[in-house]
């Protein structure tokens, strides 16, 4: 077998290889929130629809993240689909040490006490049904119990290491 034209040299599996490959994969941007002693949240590009019946979603969260201790105990989570106008919000929830629920973040307490962010394209409140260890992360599987898909605008996308918008 010969190498395909236009392909570079292969590299051995490593965290750097995985990151390099996934920088080329455009992903929607979501913020996951949970109530705790203090609200917690983080930016996720790993959100997936798992099943329609029952309605299930999944996302990955690093066990070293500041949000993990709250998410490890939370019975419910909020899932927020961000719009292209929310780059700064995505960056705030992605930044380590940021005051994610500070004065520049507009939110309210929603169903089950879950922090709900304002002005998002859509949101869900979900009941956590499983936490699956996966390397230095956990995959959280959650069942949708309530939501609102009525926000307006275009989705925020993460590609090549930055938040961007879709182009027509």
PDB file of C-alpha atoms in Angstrom:
ATOM      1  CA  UNK A   1       0.000   0.000   0.000  1.00  0.00           C
ATOM      2  CA  UNK A   2       1.327   3.451  -0.824  1.00  0.00           C
ATOM      3  CA  UNK A   3       0.688   6.716   0.931  1.00  0.00           C
ATOM      4  CA  UNK A   4      -2.198   8.814  -0.367  1.00  0.00           C
ATOM      5  CA  UNK A   5      -1.165  11.911  -2.303  1.00  0.00           C
ATOM      6  CA  UNK A   6      -1.286  15.095  -0.277  1.00  0.00           C
ATOM      7  CA  UNK A   7      -1.053  13.409   3.114  1.00  0.00           C
ATOM      8  CA  UNK A   8       1.796  14.292   5.461  1.00  0.00           C
ATOM      9  CA  UNK A   9       3.721  11.879   7.592  1.00  0.00           C
ATOM     10  CA  UNK A  10       1.753  10.000  10.195  1.00  0.00           C
ATOM     11  CA  UNK A  11       2.400  10.645  13.868  1.00  0.00           C
ATOM     12  CA  UNK A  12       2.098   8.369  16.860  1.00  0.00           C
ATOM     13  CA  UNK A  13      -0.978   8.861  19.018  1.00  0.00           C
ATOM     14  CA  UNK A  14      -0.532  11.587  21.635  1.00  0.00           C
ATOM     15  CA  UNK A  15      -2.562  14.368  23.263  1.00  0.00           C
ATOM     16  CA  UNK A  16      -0.944  16.828  20.818  1.00  0.00           C
ATOM     17  CA  UNK A  17      -1.989  14.741  17.790  1.00  0.00           C
ATOM     18  CA  UNK A  18      -5.576  14.529  19.038  1.00  0.00           C
ATOM     19  CA  UNK A  19      -5.699  18.297  19.675  1.00  0.00           C
ATOM     20  CA  UNK A  20      -4.214  19.018  16.229  1.00  0.00           C
ATOM     21  CA  UNK A  21      -6.752  16.837  14.458  1.00  0.00           C
ATOM     22  CA  UNK A  22      -9.722  18.212  16.396  1.00  0.00           C
ATOM     23  CA  UNK A  23      -8.678  21.825  15.705  1.00  0.00           C
ATOM     24  CA  UNK A  24      -9.770  21.000  12.153  1.00  0.00           C
ATOM     25  CA  UNK A  25     -13.163  19.744  13.360  1.00  0.00           C
ATOM     26  CA  UNK A  26     -15.718  22.550  13.645  1.00  0.00           C
ATOM     27  CA  UNK A  27     -17.943  22.135  16.694  1.00  0.00           C
ATOM     28  CA  UNK A  28     -20.916  23.946  18.112  1.00  0.00           C
ATOM     29  CA  UNK A  29     -20.343  25.811  21.365  1.00  0.00           C
ATOM     30  CA  UNK A  30     -22.374  25.201  24.504  1.00  0.00           C
ATOM     31  CA  UNK A  31     -22.077  26.227  28.120  1.00  0.00           C
ATOM     32  CA  UNK A  32     -22.915  23.643  30.764  1.00  0.00           C
ATOM     33  CA  UNK A  33     -24.024  24.935  34.185  1.00  0.00           C
ATOM     34  CA  UNK A  34     -24.884  23.382  37.537  1.00  0.00           C
ATOM     35  CA  UNK A  35     -25.998  24.646  40.925  1.00  0.00           C
ATOM     36  CA  UNK A  36     -23.783  24.109  43.921  1.00  0.00           C
ATOM     37  CA  UNK A  37     -22.622  26.089  46.930  1.00  0.00           C
ATOM     38  CA  UNK A  38     -21.641  28.501  44.139  1.00  0.00           C
ATOM     39  CA  UNK A  39     -22.889  28.021  40.574  1.00  0.00           C
ATOM     40  CA  UNK A  40     -20.434  26.268  38.271  1.00  0.00           C
ATOM     41  CA  UNK A  41     -20.139  26.173  34.515  1.00  0.00           C
ATOM     42  CA  UNK A  42     -17.806  25.629  31.608  1.00  0.00           C
ATOM     43  CA  UNK A  43     -17.667  25.961  27.838  1.00  0.00           C
ATOM     44  CA  UNK A  44     -18.139  22.655  26.013  1.00  0.00           C
ATOM     45  CA  UNK A  45     -17.598  21.684  22.405  1.00  0.00           C
ATOM     46  CA  UNK A  46     -18.269  18.022  23.178  1.00  0.00           C
ATOM     47  CA  UNK A  47     -22.066  18.254  23.440  1.00  0.00           C
ATOM     48  CA  UNK A  48     -23.898  15.442  21.650  1.00  0.00           C
ATOM     49  CA  UNK A  49     -27.441  14.277  21.186  1.00  0.00           C
ATOM     50  CA  UNK A  50     -27.472  10.646  22.351  1.00  0.00           C
ATOM     51  CA  UNK A  51     -31.076   9.465  21.946  1.00  0.00           C
ATOM     52  CA  UNK A  52     -34.504  10.846  21.153  1.00  0.00           C
ATOM     53  CA  UNK A  53     -36.450   8.373  23.302  1.00  0.00           C
ATOM     54  CA  UNK A  54     -35.828   9.096  26.051  1.00  0.00           C
ATOM     55  CA  UNK A  55     -34.220  12.421  25.116  1.00  0.00           C
ATOM     56  CA  UNK A  56     -30.567  12.140  26.203  1.00  0.00           C
ATOM     57  CA  UNK A  57     -27.506  14.337  25.720  1.00  0.00           C
ATOM     58  CA  UNK A  58     -23.861  13.848  26.635  1.00  0.00           C
ATOM     59  CA  UNK A  59     -20.811  16.023  27.159  1.00  0.00           C
ATOM     60  CA  UNK A  60     -17.270  15.598  28.436  1.00  0.00           C
ATOM     61  CA  UNK A  61     -15.812  17.421  31.424  1.00  0.00           C
ATOM     62  CA  UNK A  62     -12.217  17.328  32.624  1.00  0.00           C
ATOM     63  CA  UNK A  63     -11.786  15.973  36.128  1.00  0.00           C
ATOM     64  CA  UNK A  64      -9.139  18.657  36.774  1.00  0.00           C
ATOM     65  CA  UNK A  65     -11.534  21.487  35.851  1.00  0.00           C
ATOM     66  CA  UNK A  66     -12.823  23.815  38.541  1.00  0.00           C
ATOM     67  CA  UNK A  67     -16.382  22.834  37.535  1.00  0.00           C
ATOM     68  CA  UNK A  68     -15.931  19.100  38.040  1.00  0.00           C
ATOM     69  CA  UNK A  69     -16.501  18.979  41.845  1.00  0.00           C
ATOM     70  CA  UNK A  70     -19.948  20.586  41.399  1.00  0.00           C
ATOM     71  CA  UNK A  71     -20.799  18.533  38.296  1.00  0.00           C
ATOM     72  CA  UNK A  72     -19.685  15.338  40.039  1.00  0.00           C
ATOM     73  CA  UNK A  73     -22.474  15.859  42.599  1.00  0.00           C
ATOM     74  CA  UNK A  74     -25.121  17.726  40.588  1.00  0.00           C
ATOM     75  CA  UNK A  75     -28.464  16.017  40.001  1.00  0.00           C
ATOM     76  CA  UNK A  76     -29.353  18.484  37.216  1.00  0.00           C
ATOM     77  CA  UNK A  77     -27.419  20.513  34.645  1.00  0.00           C
ATOM     78  CA  UNK A  78     -28.204  23.321  32.266  1.00  0.00           C
ATOM     79  CA  UNK A  79     -27.166  23.053  28.617  1.00  0.00           C
ATOM     80  CA  UNK A  80     -26.979  26.331  26.683  1.00  0.00           C
ATOM     81  CA  UNK A  81     -26.441  26.621  22.916  1.00  0.00           C
ATOM     82  CA  UNK A  82     -24.544  29.846  22.286  1.00  0.00           C
ATOM     83  CA  UNK A  83     -25.059  32.273  19.420  1.00  0.00           C
ATOM     84  CA  UNK A  84     -22.346  33.955  17.371  1.00  0.00           C
ATOM     85  CA  UNK A  85     -22.931  37.132  19.418  1.00  0.00           C
ATOM     86  CA  UNK A  86     -21.697  35.322  22.556  1.00  0.00           C
ATOM     87  CA  UNK A  87     -17.978  34.878  21.875  1.00  0.00           C
ATOM     88  CA  UNK A  88     -17.035  36.732  25.053  1.00  0.00           C
ATOM     89  CA  UNK A  89     -19.418  34.620  27.138  1.00  0.00           C
ATOM     90  CA  UNK A  90     -17.885  31.447  25.662  1.00  0.00           C
ATOM     91  CA  UNK A  91     -14.399  32.772  26.425  1.00  0.00           C
ATOM     92  CA  UNK A  92     -15.376  33.656  30.005  1.00  0.00           C
ATOM     93  CA  UNK A  93     -16.690  30.158  30.693  1.00  0.00           C
ATOM     94  CA  UNK A  94     -13.590  28.646  29.031  1.00  0.00           C
ATOM     95  CA  UNK A  95     -11.074  30.752  30.993  1.00  0.00           C
ATOM     96  CA  UNK A  96      -9.540  29.212  34.082  1.00  0.00           C
ATOM     97  CA  UNK A  97     -10.010  31.346  37.186  1.00  0.00           C
ATOM     98  CA  UNK A  98     -12.645  33.610  35.581  1.00  0.00           C
ATOM     99  CA  UNK A  99     -15.609  34.878  37.585  1.00  0.00           C
ATOM    100  CA  UNK A 100     -18.026  33.050  35.300  1.00  0.00           C
ATOM    101  CA  UNK A 101     -21.187  34.194  37.091  1.00  0.00           C
ATOM    102  CA  UNK A 102     -19.922  37.720  37.816  1.00  0.00           C
ATOM    103  CA  UNK A 103     -21.555  41.040  36.886  1.00  0.00           C
ATOM    104  CA  UNK A 104     -20.951  40.638  33.133  1.00  0.00           C
ATOM    105  CA  UNK A 105     -22.878  37.338  32.995  1.00  0.00           C
ATOM    106  CA  UNK A 106     -26.663  37.638  32.865  1.00  0.00           C
ATOM    107  CA  UNK A 107     -28.391  34.579  34.326  1.00  0.00           C
ATOM    108  CA  UNK A 108     -31.220  33.457  36.549  1.00  0.00           C
ATOM    109  CA  UNK A 109     -32.121  30.407  38.584  1.00  0.00           C
ATOM    110  CA  UNK A 110     -34.208  28.062  36.438  1.00  0.00           C
ATOM    111  CA  UNK A 111     -35.997  24.745  36.897  1.00  0.00           C
ATOM    112  CA  UNK A 112     -34.406  22.514  39.545  1.00  0.00           C
ATOM    113  CA  UNK A 113     -32.308  25.527  40.619  1.00  0.00           C
ATOM    114  CA  UNK A 114     -30.070  25.218  37.551  1.00  0.00           C
ATOM    115  CA  UNK A 115     -28.358  28.472  36.514  1.00  0.00           C
ATOM    116  CA  UNK A 116     -29.828  29.548  33.145  1.00  0.00           C
ATOM    117  CA  UNK A 117     -27.924  31.988  30.932  1.00  0.00           C
ATOM    118  CA  UNK A 118     -29.814  34.810  29.218  1.00  0.00           C
ATOM    119  CA  UNK A 119     -29.993  35.451  25.469  1.00  0.00           C
ATOM    120  CA  UNK A 120     -28.861  31.984  24.296  1.00  0.00           C
ATOM    121  CA  UNK A 121     -30.150  30.296  21.134  1.00  0.00           C
ATOM    122  CA  UNK A 122     -31.607  27.409  23.145  1.00  0.00           C
ATOM    123  CA  UNK A 123     -31.373  25.828  26.578  1.00  0.00           C
ATOM    124  CA  UNK A 124     -32.170  22.538  28.263  1.00  0.00           C
ATOM    125  CA  UNK A 125     -32.415  21.468  31.871  1.00  0.00           C
ATOM    126  CA  UNK A 126     -31.396  17.834  32.224  1.00  0.00           C
ATOM    127  CA  UNK A 127     -31.279  15.205  34.972  1.00  0.00           C
ATOM    128  CA  UNK A 128     -27.889  13.496  35.186  1.00  0.00           C
ATOM    129  CA  UNK A 129     -28.304   9.742  34.648  1.00  0.00           C
ATOM    130  CA  UNK A 130     -24.661   8.619  34.334  1.00  0.00           C
ATOM    131  CA  UNK A 131     -21.071   9.752  34.742  1.00  0.00           C
ATOM    132  CA  UNK A 132     -18.669   7.540  32.819  1.00  0.00           C
ATOM    133  CA  UNK A 133     -14.909   7.779  33.527  1.00  0.00           C
ATOM    134  CA  UNK A 134     -12.977   8.397  30.287  1.00  0.00           C
ATOM    135  CA  UNK A 135      -9.267   9.097  30.739  1.00  0.00           C
ATOM    136  CA  UNK A 136      -8.775  12.510  32.332  1.00  0.00           C
ATOM    137  CA  UNK A 137     -12.466  13.319  31.730  1.00  0.00           C
ATOM    138  CA  UNK A 138     -15.901  12.022  32.594  1.00  0.00           C
ATOM    139  CA  UNK A 139     -18.655  11.680  30.018  1.00  0.00           C
ATOM    140  CA  UNK A 140     -21.878  12.932  31.555  1.00  0.00           C
ATOM    141  CA  UNK A 141     -25.136  11.537  30.175  1.00  0.00           C
ATOM    142  CA  UNK A 142     -28.248  13.507  31.054  1.00  0.00           C
ATOM    143  CA  UNK A 143     -31.961  13.189  30.306  1.00  0.00           C
ATOM    144  CA  UNK A 144     -33.763  16.297  29.094  1.00  0.00           C
ATOM    145  CA  UNK A 145     -36.627  17.385  31.359  1.00  0.00           C
ATOM    146  CA  UNK A 146     -37.354  20.903  30.089  1.00  0.00           C
ATOM    147  CA  UNK A 147     -36.060  23.434  27.577  1.00  0.00           C
ATOM    148  CA  UNK A 148     -36.583  26.328  25.212  1.00  0.00           C
ATOM    149  CA  UNK A 149     -35.410  26.355  21.559  1.00  0.00           C
ATOM    150  CA  UNK A 150     -36.803  29.820  20.762  1.00  0.00           C
ATOM    151  CA  UNK A 151     -33.665  31.995  20.785  1.00  0.00           C
ATOM    152  CA  UNK A 152     -32.811  33.840  17.587  1.00  0.00           C
ATOM    153  CA  UNK A 153     -29.548  34.084  15.733  1.00  0.00           C
ATOM    154  CA  UNK A 154     -26.823  31.937  14.299  1.00  0.00           C
ATOM    155  CA  UNK A 155     -24.748  29.425  16.275  1.00  0.00           C
ATOM    156  CA  UNK A 156     -21.292  30.057  17.656  1.00  0.00           C
ATOM    157  CA  UNK A 157     -18.690  27.612  16.315  1.00  0.00           C
ATOM    158  CA  UNK A 158     -15.271  26.564  17.613  1.00  0.00           C
ATOM    159  CA  UNK A 159     -12.674  25.913  14.904  1.00  0.00           C
ATOM    160  CA  UNK A 160      -8.884  26.162  14.648  1.00  0.00           C
ATOM    161  CA  UNK A 161      -8.635  27.097  18.321  1.00  0.00           C
ATOM    162  CA  UNK A 162     -11.007  30.062  18.221  1.00  0.00           C
ATOM    163  CA  UNK A 163     -14.662  30.986  18.477  1.00  0.00           C
ATOM    164  CA  UNK A 164     -16.068  31.953  15.100  1.00  0.00           C
ATOM    165  CA  UNK A 165     -19.273  32.188  13.076  1.00  0.00           C
ATOM    166  CA  UNK A 166     -20.668  30.117  10.247  1.00  0.00           C
ATOM    167  CA  UNK A 167     -20.183  31.461   6.738  1.00  0.00           C
ATOM    168  CA  UNK A 168     -22.711  31.000   3.960  1.00  0.00           C
TER     169      UNK A 168
END
